[in-house]
Tab-separated table of C-alpha atoms and ligand atoms in Angstrom:
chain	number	residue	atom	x	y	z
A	262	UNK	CA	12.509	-26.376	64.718
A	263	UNK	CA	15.404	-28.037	66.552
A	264	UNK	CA	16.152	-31.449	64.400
A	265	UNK	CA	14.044	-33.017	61.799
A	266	UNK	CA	13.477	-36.070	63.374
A	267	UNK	CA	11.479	-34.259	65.952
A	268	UNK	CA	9.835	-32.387	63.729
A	269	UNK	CA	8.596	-35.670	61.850
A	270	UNK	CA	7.188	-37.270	64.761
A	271	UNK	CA	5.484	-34.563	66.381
A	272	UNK	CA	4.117	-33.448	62.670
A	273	UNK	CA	2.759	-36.964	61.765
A	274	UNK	CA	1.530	-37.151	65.483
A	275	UNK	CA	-0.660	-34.222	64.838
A	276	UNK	CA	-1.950	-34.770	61.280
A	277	UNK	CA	-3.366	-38.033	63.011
A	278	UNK	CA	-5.269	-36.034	65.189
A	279	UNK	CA	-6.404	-33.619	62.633
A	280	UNK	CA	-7.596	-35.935	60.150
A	281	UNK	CA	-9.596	-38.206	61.478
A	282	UNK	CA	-10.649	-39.885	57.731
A	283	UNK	CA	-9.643	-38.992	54.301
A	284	UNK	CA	-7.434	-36.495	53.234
A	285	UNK	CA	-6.209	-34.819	49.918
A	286	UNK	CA	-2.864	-33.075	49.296
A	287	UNK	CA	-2.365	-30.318	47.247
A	288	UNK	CA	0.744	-31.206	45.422
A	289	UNK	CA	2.397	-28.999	43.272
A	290	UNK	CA	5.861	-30.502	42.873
A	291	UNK	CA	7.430	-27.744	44.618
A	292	UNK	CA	9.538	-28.898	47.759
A	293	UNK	CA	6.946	-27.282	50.314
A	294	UNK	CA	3.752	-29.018	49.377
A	295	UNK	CA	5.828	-32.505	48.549
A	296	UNK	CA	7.328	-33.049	51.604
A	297	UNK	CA	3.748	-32.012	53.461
A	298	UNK	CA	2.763	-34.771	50.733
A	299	UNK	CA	5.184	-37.424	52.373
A	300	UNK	CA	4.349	-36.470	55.897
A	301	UNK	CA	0.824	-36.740	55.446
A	302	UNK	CA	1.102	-40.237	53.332
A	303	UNK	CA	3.252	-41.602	56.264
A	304	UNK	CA	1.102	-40.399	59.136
A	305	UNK	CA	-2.052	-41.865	56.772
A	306	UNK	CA	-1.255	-43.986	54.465
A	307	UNK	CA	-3.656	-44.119	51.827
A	308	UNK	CA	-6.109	-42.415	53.340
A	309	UNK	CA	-4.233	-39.294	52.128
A	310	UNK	CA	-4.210	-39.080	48.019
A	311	UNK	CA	-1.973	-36.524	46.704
A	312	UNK	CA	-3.435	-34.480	43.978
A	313	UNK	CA	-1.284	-32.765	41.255
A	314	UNK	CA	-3.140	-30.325	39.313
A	315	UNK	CA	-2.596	-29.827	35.166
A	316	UNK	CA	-3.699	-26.677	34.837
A	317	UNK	CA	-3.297	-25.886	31.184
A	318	UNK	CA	-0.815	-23.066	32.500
A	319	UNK	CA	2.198	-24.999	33.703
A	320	UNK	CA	5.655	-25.067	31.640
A	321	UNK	CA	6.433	-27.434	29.113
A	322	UNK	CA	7.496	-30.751	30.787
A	323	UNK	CA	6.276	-30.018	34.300
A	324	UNK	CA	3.979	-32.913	33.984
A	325	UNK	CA	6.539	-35.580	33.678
A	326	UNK	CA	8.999	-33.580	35.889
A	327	UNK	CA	6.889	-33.131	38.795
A	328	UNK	CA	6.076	-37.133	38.421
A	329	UNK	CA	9.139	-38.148	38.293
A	330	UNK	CA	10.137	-36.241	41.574
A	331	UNK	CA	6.917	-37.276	42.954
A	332	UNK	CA	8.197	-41.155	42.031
A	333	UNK	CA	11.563	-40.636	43.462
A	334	UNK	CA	10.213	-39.614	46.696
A	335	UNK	CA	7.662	-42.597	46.954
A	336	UNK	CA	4.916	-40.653	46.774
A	337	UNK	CA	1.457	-42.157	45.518
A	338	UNK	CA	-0.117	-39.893	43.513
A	339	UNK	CA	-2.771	-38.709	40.980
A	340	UNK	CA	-2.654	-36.349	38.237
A	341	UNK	CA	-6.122	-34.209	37.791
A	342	UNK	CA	-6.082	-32.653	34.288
A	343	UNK	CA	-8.400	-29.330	33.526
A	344	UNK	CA	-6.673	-27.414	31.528
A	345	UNK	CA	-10.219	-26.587	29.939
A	346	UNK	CA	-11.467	-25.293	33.435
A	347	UNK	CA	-8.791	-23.497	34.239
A	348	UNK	CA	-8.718	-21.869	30.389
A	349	UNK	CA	-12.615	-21.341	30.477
A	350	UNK	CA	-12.320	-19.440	34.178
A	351	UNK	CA	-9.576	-17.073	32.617
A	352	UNK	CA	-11.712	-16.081	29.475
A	353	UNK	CA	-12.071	-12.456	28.690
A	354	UNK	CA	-9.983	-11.467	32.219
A	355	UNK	CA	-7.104	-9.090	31.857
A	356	UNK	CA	-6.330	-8.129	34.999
A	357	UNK	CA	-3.381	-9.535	36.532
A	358	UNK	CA	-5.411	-10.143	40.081
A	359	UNK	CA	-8.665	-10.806	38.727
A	360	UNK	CA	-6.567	-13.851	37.258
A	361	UNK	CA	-5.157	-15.165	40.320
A	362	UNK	CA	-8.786	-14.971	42.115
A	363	UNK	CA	-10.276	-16.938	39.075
A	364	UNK	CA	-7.204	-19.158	39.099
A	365	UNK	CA	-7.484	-19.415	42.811
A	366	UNK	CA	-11.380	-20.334	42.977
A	367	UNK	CA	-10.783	-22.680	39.879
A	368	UNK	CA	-8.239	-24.921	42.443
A	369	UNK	CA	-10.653	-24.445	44.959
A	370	UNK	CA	-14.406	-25.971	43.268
A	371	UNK	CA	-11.684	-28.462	41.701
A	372	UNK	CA	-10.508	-29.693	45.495
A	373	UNK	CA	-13.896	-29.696	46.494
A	374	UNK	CA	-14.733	-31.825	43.724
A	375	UNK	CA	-11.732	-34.040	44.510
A	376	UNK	CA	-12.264	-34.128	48.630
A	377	UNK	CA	-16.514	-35.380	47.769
A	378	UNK	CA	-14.875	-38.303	45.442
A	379	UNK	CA	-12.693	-39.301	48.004
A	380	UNK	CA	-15.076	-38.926	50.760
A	381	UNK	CA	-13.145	-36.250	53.081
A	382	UNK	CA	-13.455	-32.199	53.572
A	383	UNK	CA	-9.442	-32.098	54.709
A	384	UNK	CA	-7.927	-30.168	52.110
A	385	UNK	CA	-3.488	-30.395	53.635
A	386	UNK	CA	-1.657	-27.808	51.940
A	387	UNK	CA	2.114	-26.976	52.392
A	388	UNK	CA	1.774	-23.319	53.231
A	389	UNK	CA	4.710	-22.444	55.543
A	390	UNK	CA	5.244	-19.536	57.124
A	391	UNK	CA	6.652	-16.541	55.343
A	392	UNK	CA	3.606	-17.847	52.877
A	393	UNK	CA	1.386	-16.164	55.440
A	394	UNK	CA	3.371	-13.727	56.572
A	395	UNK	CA	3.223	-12.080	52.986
A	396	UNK	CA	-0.131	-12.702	52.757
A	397	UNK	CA	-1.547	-11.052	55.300
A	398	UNK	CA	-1.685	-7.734	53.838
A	399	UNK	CA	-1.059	-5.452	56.835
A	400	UNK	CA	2.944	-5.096	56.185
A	401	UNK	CA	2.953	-5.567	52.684
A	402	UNK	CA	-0.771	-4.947	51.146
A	403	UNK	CA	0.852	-4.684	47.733
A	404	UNK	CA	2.188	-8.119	47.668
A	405	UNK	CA	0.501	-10.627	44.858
A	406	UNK	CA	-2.234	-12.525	45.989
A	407	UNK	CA	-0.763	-15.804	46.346
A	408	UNK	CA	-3.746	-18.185	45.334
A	409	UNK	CA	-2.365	-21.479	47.671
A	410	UNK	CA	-2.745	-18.870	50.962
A	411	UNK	CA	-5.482	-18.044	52.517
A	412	UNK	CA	-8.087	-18.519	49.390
A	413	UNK	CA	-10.664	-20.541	51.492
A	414	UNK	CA	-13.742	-18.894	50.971
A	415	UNK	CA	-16.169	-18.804	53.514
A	416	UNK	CA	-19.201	-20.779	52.094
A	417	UNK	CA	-16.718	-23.865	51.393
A	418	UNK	CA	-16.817	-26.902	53.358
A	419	UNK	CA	-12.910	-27.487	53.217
A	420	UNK	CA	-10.968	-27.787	56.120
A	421	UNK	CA	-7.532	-26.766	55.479
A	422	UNK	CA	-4.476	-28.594	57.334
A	423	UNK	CA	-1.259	-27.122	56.982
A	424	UNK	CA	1.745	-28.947	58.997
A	425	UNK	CA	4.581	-26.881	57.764
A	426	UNK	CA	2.686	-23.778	59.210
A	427	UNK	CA	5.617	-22.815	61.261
A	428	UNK	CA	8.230	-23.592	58.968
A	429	UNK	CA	10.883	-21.665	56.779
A	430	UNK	CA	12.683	-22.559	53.647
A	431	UNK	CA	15.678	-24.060	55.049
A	432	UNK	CA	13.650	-25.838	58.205
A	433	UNK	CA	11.837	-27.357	54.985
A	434	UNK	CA	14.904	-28.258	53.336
A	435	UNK	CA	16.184	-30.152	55.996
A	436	UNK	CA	12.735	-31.724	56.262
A	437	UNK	CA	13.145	-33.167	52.855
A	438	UNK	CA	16.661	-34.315	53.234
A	439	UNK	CA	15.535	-36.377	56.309
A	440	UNK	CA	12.511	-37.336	54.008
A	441	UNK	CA	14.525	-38.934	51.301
A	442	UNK	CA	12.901	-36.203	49.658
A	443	UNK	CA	14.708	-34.774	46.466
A	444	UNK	CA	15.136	-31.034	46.343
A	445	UNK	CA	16.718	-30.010	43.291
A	446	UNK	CA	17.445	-26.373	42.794
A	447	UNK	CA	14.596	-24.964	41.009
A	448	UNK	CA	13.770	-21.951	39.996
A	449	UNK	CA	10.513	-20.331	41.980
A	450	UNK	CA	7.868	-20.933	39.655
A	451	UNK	CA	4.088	-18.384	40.634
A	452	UNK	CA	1.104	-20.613	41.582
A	453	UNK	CA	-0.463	-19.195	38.966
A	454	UNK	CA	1.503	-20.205	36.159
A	455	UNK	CA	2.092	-19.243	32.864
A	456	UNK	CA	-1.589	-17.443	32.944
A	457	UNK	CA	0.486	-14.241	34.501
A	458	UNK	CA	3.453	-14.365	31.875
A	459	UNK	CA	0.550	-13.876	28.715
A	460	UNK	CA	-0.262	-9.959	29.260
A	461	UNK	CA	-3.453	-9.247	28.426
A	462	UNK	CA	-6.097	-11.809	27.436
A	463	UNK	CA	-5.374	-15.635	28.411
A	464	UNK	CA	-5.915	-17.800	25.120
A	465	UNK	CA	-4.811	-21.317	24.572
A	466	UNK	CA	-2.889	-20.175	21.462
A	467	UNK	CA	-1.411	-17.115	23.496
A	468	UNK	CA	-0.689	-19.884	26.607
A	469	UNK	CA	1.375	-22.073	24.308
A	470	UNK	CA	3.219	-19.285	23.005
A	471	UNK	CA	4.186	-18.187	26.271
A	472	UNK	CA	4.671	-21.801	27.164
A	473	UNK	CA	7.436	-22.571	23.890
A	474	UNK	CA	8.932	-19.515	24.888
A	475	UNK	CA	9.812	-19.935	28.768
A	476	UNK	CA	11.229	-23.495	27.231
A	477	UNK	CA	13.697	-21.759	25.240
A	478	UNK	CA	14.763	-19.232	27.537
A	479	UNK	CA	14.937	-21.900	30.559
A	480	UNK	CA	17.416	-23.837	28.207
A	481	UNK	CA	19.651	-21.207	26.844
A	482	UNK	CA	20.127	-19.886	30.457
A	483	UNK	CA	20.838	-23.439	31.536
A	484	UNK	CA	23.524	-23.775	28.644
A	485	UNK	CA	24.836	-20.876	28.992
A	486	UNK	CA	25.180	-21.832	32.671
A	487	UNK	CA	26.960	-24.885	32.004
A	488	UNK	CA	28.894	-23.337	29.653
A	489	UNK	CA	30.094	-20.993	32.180
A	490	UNK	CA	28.802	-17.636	30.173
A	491	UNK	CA	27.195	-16.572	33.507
A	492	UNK	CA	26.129	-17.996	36.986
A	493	UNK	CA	22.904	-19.879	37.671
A	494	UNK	CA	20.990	-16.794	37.946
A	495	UNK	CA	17.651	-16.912	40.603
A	496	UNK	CA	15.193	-16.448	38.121
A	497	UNK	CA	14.641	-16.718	34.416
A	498	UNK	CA	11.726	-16.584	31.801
A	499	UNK	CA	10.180	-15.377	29.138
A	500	UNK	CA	6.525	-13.068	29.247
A	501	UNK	CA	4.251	-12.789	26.158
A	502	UNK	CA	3.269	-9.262	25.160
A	503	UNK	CA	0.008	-8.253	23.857
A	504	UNK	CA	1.699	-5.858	21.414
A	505	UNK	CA	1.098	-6.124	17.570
A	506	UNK	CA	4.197	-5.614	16.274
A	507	UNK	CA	5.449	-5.147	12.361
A	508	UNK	CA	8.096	-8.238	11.097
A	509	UNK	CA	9.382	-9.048	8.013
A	510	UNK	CA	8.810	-12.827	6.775
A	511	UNK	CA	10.778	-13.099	2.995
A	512	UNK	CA	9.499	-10.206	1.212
A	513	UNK	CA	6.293	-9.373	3.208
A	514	UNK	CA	5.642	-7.774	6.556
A	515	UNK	CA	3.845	-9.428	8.959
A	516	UNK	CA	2.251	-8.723	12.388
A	517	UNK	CA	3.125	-10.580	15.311
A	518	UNK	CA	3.578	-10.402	19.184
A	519	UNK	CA	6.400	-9.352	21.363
A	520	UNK	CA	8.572	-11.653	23.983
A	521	UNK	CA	10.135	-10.050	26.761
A	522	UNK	CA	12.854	-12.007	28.290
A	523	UNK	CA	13.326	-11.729	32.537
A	524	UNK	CA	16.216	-12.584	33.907
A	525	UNK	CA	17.098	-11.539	37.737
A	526	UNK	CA	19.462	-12.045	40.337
A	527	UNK	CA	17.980	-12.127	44.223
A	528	UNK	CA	17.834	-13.161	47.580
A	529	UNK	CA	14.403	-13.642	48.612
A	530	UNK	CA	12.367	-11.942	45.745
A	531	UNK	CA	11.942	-9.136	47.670
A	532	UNK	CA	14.308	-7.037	45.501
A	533	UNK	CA	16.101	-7.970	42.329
A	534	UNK	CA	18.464	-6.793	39.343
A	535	UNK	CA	18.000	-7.125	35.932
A	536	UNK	CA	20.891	-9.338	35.323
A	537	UNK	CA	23.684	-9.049	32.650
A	538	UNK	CA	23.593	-11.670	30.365
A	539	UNK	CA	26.244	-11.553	27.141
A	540	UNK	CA	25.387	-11.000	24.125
A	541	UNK	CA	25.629	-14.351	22.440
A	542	UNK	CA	23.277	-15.863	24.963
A	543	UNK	CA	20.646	-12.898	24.231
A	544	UNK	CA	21.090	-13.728	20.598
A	545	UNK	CA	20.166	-17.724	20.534
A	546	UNK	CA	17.412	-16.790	22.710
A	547	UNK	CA	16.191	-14.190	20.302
A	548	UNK	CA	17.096	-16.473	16.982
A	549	UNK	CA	15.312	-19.577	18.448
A	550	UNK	CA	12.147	-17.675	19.885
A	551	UNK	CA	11.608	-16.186	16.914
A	552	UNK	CA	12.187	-19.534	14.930
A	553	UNK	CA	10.290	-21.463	16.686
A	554	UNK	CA	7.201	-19.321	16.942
A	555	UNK	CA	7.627	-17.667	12.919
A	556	UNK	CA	5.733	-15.342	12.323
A	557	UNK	CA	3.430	-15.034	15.255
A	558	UNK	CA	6.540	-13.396	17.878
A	559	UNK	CA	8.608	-11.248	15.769
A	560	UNK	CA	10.244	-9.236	18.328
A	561	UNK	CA	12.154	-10.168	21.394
A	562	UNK	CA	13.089	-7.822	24.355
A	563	UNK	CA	15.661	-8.202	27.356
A	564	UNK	CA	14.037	-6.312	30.468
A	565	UNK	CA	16.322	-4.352	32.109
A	566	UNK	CA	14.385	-3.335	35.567
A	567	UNK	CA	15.386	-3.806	38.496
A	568	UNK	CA	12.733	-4.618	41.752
A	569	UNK	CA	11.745	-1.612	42.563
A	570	UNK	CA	10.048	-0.215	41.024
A	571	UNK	CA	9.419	-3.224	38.423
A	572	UNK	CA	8.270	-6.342	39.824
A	573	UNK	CA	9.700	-9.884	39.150
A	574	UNK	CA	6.994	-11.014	37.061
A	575	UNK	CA	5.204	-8.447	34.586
A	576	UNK	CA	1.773	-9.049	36.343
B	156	XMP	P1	7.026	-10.389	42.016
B	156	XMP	O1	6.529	-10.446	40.608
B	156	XMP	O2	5.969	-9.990	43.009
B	156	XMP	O3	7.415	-11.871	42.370
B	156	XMP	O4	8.283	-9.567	42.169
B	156	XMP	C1	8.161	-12.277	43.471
B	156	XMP	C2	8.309	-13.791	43.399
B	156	XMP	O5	7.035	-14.414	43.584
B	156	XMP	C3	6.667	-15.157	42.434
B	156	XMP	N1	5.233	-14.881	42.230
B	156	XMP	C4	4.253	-15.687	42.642
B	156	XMP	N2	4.289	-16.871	43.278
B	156	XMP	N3	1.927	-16.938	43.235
B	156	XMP	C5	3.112	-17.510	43.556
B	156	XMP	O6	3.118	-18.606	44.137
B	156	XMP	C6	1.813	-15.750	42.604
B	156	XMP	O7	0.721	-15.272	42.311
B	156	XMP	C7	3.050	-15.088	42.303
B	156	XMP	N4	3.337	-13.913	41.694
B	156	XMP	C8	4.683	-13.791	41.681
B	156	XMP	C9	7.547	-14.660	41.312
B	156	XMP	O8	7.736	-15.649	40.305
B	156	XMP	C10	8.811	-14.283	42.048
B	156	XMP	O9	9.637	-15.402	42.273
């Protein structure tokens, strides 16, 4: 891509051509999918509805967050909850890519469903390209599944449209900026949401465990970032372990779950370190985790891997 301008015209030249009806965007509120949001609403108009999904499995806030964002970029939208779908798809599945396939085909009947009420089979996604590059599975066969790639299946009558195809990261960013498109620095967030930070079985109960204790983490980090403890690291969060673990609650012991706190430093996800965070940070994290949820996680855990051999995320 040689300016953004270009880029624009040519990009809202061709989803004209590809879509000759209705459309619906897959918006997740991440910078990728919004601005193919923007381009397809002003090559469209409202024949393009952007769709954000509430899956049941997103952090705590992301609803009003991602509408806000959505607002500031003057983007029409709709928000589609089914947080029981998505729950009911995940029951009795432990296995970290069984859950992104179920998770994957959940988004998939649920954009059918939303392409017949809006009378269209173009399904425009912001995939761009080291998206597919990952995905492809002949360099890098161990890579997650990354439901938003590739997850057509065969017997469904959507027609994906992906303008940012050809795109990388900071082609994208300088999409947005030429957009009027905010991009706040956010940390990467897995399509799958909080559904692969609860090890083991996904429950609603588990889910908004996990869900109270990402909040905590993502707002000690950020204080102790603004407190200048540490610098804004690339990624932080917390997973939920499916551990029964012995606490003690006034005179009695109790069982409870385990949180494991991630926090990494990296360029591209590909590797990472564990970072070092000081001790007093570690501590709130630990006191208000453990307040918060009382008596169900009793025990809180700073992961020390690095990428390899560990992974970013735990599944
Ligand atoms: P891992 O755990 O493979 O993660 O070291 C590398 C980066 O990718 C994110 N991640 C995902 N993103 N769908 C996504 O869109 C996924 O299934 C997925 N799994 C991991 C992870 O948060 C990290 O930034």
């Amino acid at each position: 891509m040689n300016d953004p301008s270009q880029f624009v015209e040519s990009a809202i030249a061709r989803l004209r051509a590809e879509v000759p009806g209705n459309a619906i965007v897959a918006a997740s509120g991440g910078i990728d999918s919004t601005v193919a949001a923007v381009l397809a609403q002003r090559a469209l108009g409202p024949r393009a509805r952007a769709i954000f999904v509430d899956t049941g499995l997103l952090r705590q806030g992301e609803v009003e967050t991602v509408s806000a964002l959505f607002r500031e970029a003057h983007l029409e939208f709709e928000v589609v909850p089914a947080a029981d779908r998505f729950l009911g798809s995940l029951e009795g599945v432990v296995d970290p890519e069984e859950k992104r396939r179920r998770i994957g085909s959940a988004f998939i009947r649920l954009f059918e469903a939303e392409a017949a009420r809006h009378a269209t089979d173009r399904l425009i996604q912001g995939t761009i390209a080291p998206d597919w590059i990952e995905s492809g599975g002949s360099i890098r066969d161990t890579i997650k599944t990354h439901h938003n790639v590739g997850g057509i299946p065969p017997d469904s009558k959507l027609r994906l449209v992906e303008p940012l195809r050809d795109l990388y990261k900071d082609e994208v960013r300088a999409v947005a900026t030429f957009l009027g498109v905010p991009s706040p620095e956010r940390q990467p967030f897995p399509g799958p949401g909080l559904a692969v930070r609860v090890v083991g079985p996904v429950q609603a109960d588990r889910v908004r465990r996990a869900r109270i204790a990402n909040a905590i983490v993502e707002e000690e980090i950020e204080r102790a970032v603004g407190e200048q403890l540490l610098d804004r690291p690339w990624q932080y969060f917390a997973v939920l372990l499916p551990v029964r673990t012995v606490g003690v609650l006034g005179d009695n012991r109790v069982h409870g779950e385990a949180v494991s706190v991630r926090v990494v430093e990296s360029l591209d996800a590909m590797t990472a370190t564990a970072a070092e965070i000081p001790r007093i940070v570690l501590a709130r994290i630990a006191e208000r985790i453990t307040r918060a949820l009382h008596g169900e996680v009793v025990r809180v855990l700073y992961d020390i891997s690095d990428k390899p051999p560990a992974t970013i995320e735990w599944e």
